[in-house]
Amino acid sequence: MLRRLMFGAVAFAAMAVLGLSVGQAQQAPAGSYQKSCSGISVSGTTLNATCKTFNQQNVQTNLPYFASCVGDINGTLACAGPNGSYALTCTGATVTGNTLSATCKKKDQTPVQTSLRGFQGFQGNVSNCDGKLQNGEC
């Protein structure tokens, strides 16, 4: 019972960070993907759609952590900018040249300004590792 209560509290906190309320359906974000994708839906932190490939085949695809995209979401359901779980604990993400910058919370909840140099657009999951942006998991 305690485990279920803790899970519920964690899930509610994650929803609050993402700006969701209980029972509220999240709308799909704007983006150029809407021109070539159909069946667009949102499930938690994942954007789902059926999109046309370059050879016009329909493919079911998804984009985890879509709310963390900086810039456009293109027709292959990929971020034009960074994407990842960092969005759960970071705010104000920007890309300047090849540097991703954001204000991220450390484990003790202290906010720190951090950056990831050498960022070349979407590179998979960008994580917040105790106040430091990193490609991949911590």
CSV table of C-alpha atoms in Angstrom, one decimal:
chain,number,residue,atom,x,y,z
A,1,MET,CA,0.0,0.0,0.0
A,2,LEU,CA,2.8,2.4,0.9
A,3,ARG,CA,4.6,1.6,-2.3
A,4,ARG,CA,1.4,2.4,-4.3
A,5,LEU,CA,1.0,5.7,-2.4
A,6,MET,CA,4.7,6.6,-3.1
A,7,PHE,CA,4.3,5.8,-6.8
A,8,GLY,CA,1.2,7.9,-7.0
A,9,ALA,CA,2.9,10.8,-5.3
A,10,VAL,CA,5.9,10.5,-7.7
A,11,ALA,CA,3.6,10.3,-10.7
A,12,PHE,CA,1.6,13.3,-9.6
A,13,ALA,CA,4.9,15.3,-9.0
A,14,ALA,CA,6.1,14.4,-12.5
A,15,MET,CA,2.8,15.6,-14.0
A,16,ALA,CA,3.1,18.8,-12.1
A,17,VAL,CA,6.6,19.4,-13.5
A,18,LEU,CA,5.2,18.9,-17.0
A,19,GLY,CA,2.3,21.2,-16.3
A,20,LEU,CA,-0.4,18.5,-16.4
A,21,SER,CA,-3.3,18.1,-14.1
A,22,VAL,CA,-5.0,14.9,-13.2
A,23,GLY,CA,-7.7,14.1,-15.8
A,24,GLN,CA,-6.4,16.7,-18.3
A,25,ALA,CA,-5.6,15.4,-21.8
A,26,GLN,CA,-2.4,17.0,-23.1
A,27,GLN,CA,-2.6,18.5,-26.6
A,28,ALA,CA,-0.2,17.7,-29.3
A,29,PRO,CA,2.4,20.4,-29.9
A,30,ALA,CA,2.6,22.5,-33.0
A,31,GLY,CA,5.2,21.5,-35.6
A,32,SER,CA,5.8,20.7,-39.2
A,33,TYR,CA,5.2,17.0,-38.5
A,34,GLN,CA,1.5,17.8,-38.6
A,35,LYS,CA,1.8,18.1,-42.4
A,36,SER,CA,2.9,14.5,-42.9
A,37,CYS,CA,1.6,12.7,-39.8
A,38,SER,CA,-1.9,11.5,-38.9
A,39,GLY,CA,-3.4,9.8,-35.8
A,40,ILE,CA,-1.5,12.2,-33.6
A,41,SER,CA,-1.9,11.6,-29.9
A,42,VAL,CA,-0.1,12.2,-26.6
A,43,SER,CA,0.4,9.5,-24.0
A,44,GLY,CA,2.1,10.9,-20.9
A,45,THR,CA,5.4,12.4,-22.0
A,46,THR,CA,5.3,10.6,-25.4
A,47,LEU,CA,4.0,12.0,-28.7
A,48,ASN,CA,2.6,9.2,-31.0
A,49,ALA,CA,1.6,9.4,-34.7
A,50,THR,CA,1.6,7.6,-38.0
A,51,CYS,CA,4.0,9.5,-40.3
A,52,LYS,CA,5.0,9.1,-43.9
A,53,THR,CA,8.6,8.1,-44.7
A,54,PHE,CA,10.6,9.5,-47.6
A,55,ASN,CA,9.2,6.7,-49.8
A,56,GLN,CA,5.7,7.6,-48.7
A,57,GLN,CA,5.2,4.5,-46.5
A,58,ASN,CA,3.1,5.0,-43.3
A,59,VAL,CA,5.0,4.2,-40.1
A,60,GLN,CA,3.8,4.2,-36.5
A,61,THR,CA,6.3,6.2,-34.5
A,62,ASN,CA,6.7,8.1,-31.3
A,63,LEU,CA,8.8,10.8,-29.6
A,64,PRO,CA,9.5,10.3,-25.9
A,65,TYR,CA,9.9,13.6,-23.9
A,66,PHE,CA,8.4,15.6,-26.8
A,67,ALA,CA,7.8,18.6,-24.4
A,68,SER,CA,11.6,19.0,-24.1
A,69,CYS,CA,12.1,19.7,-27.8
A,70,VAL,CA,13.6,23.1,-28.5
A,71,GLY,CA,12.4,24.2,-31.9
A,72,ASP,CA,10.4,22.3,-34.4
A,73,ILE,CA,9.2,18.7,-34.4
A,74,ASN,CA,9.8,17.5,-37.9
A,75,GLY,CA,7.9,15.1,-40.2
A,76,THR,CA,9.8,12.0,-39.0
A,77,LEU,CA,8.8,12.8,-35.4
A,78,ALA,CA,12.2,14.0,-34.3
A,79,CYS,CA,13.2,17.2,-32.5
A,80,ALA,CA,15.0,19.8,-34.4
A,81,GLY,CA,16.7,20.5,-31.1
A,82,PRO,CA,17.5,18.7,-27.9
A,83,ASN,CA,15.2,16.1,-26.3
A,84,GLY,CA,15.3,14.0,-23.2
A,85,SER,CA,14.5,13.4,-19.6
A,86,TYR,CA,16.4,16.6,-18.6
A,87,ALA,CA,13.1,18.4,-19.2
A,88,LEU,CA,11.6,16.9,-16.0
A,89,THR,CA,14.1,18.9,-13.9
A,90,CYS,CA,15.4,21.7,-16.1
A,91,THR,CA,13.9,24.9,-17.4
A,92,GLY,CA,14.7,27.6,-19.9
A,93,ALA,CA,16.5,25.4,-22.4
A,94,THR,CA,18.1,27.3,-25.3
A,95,VAL,CA,20.6,26.3,-28.1
A,96,THR,CA,23.2,28.8,-29.2
A,97,GLY,CA,25.5,27.6,-31.9
A,98,ASN,CA,26.5,24.1,-30.7
A,99,THR,CA,25.8,24.7,-27.0
A,100,LEU,CA,22.6,23.6,-25.1
A,101,SER,CA,22.0,25.6,-22.0
A,102,ALA,CA,19.4,25.3,-19.2
A,103,THR,CA,18.8,25.8,-15.5
A,104,CYS,CA,18.7,22.4,-13.9
A,105,LYS,CA,18.0,21.2,-10.4
A,106,LYS,CA,20.7,19.3,-8.5
A,107,LYS,CA,19.7,16.3,-6.4
A,108,ASP,CA,19.3,18.7,-3.4
A,109,GLN,CA,16.9,20.8,-5.6
A,110,THR,CA,19.4,23.6,-5.9
A,111,PRO,CA,19.0,25.2,-9.4
A,112,VAL,CA,22.2,25.7,-11.4
A,113,GLN,CA,22.9,27.1,-14.8
A,114,THR,CA,24.5,24.3,-16.9
A,115,SER,CA,25.4,23.7,-20.6
A,116,LEU,CA,26.3,20.9,-22.9
A,117,ARG,CA,28.9,21.9,-25.5
A,118,GLY,CA,29.2,20.2,-28.9
A,119,PHE,CA,25.5,19.8,-29.2
A,120,GLN,CA,24.7,19.0,-32.8
A,121,GLY,CA,20.8,18.9,-32.8
A,122,PHE,CA,18.8,15.8,-31.7
A,123,GLN,CA,21.2,13.3,-30.2
A,124,GLY,CA,18.8,11.0,-28.3
A,125,ASN,CA,18.2,11.4,-24.6
A,126,VAL,CA,19.8,14.3,-22.9
A,127,SER,CA,19.8,13.8,-19.1
A,128,ASN,CA,20.3,16.0,-16.0
A,129,CYS,CA,22.9,14.3,-14.0
A,130,ASP,CA,22.9,16.2,-10.6
A,131,GLY,CA,22.8,19.6,-12.3
A,132,LYS,CA,24.9,18.7,-15.3
A,133,LEU,CA,23.5,18.1,-18.8
A,134,GLN,CA,24.8,14.9,-20.4
A,135,ASN,CA,24.1,12.9,-23.5
A,136,GLY,CA,22.6,9.6,-22.6
A,137,GLU,CA,21.7,8.3,-19.2
A,138,CYS,CA,23.6,9.3,-16.0
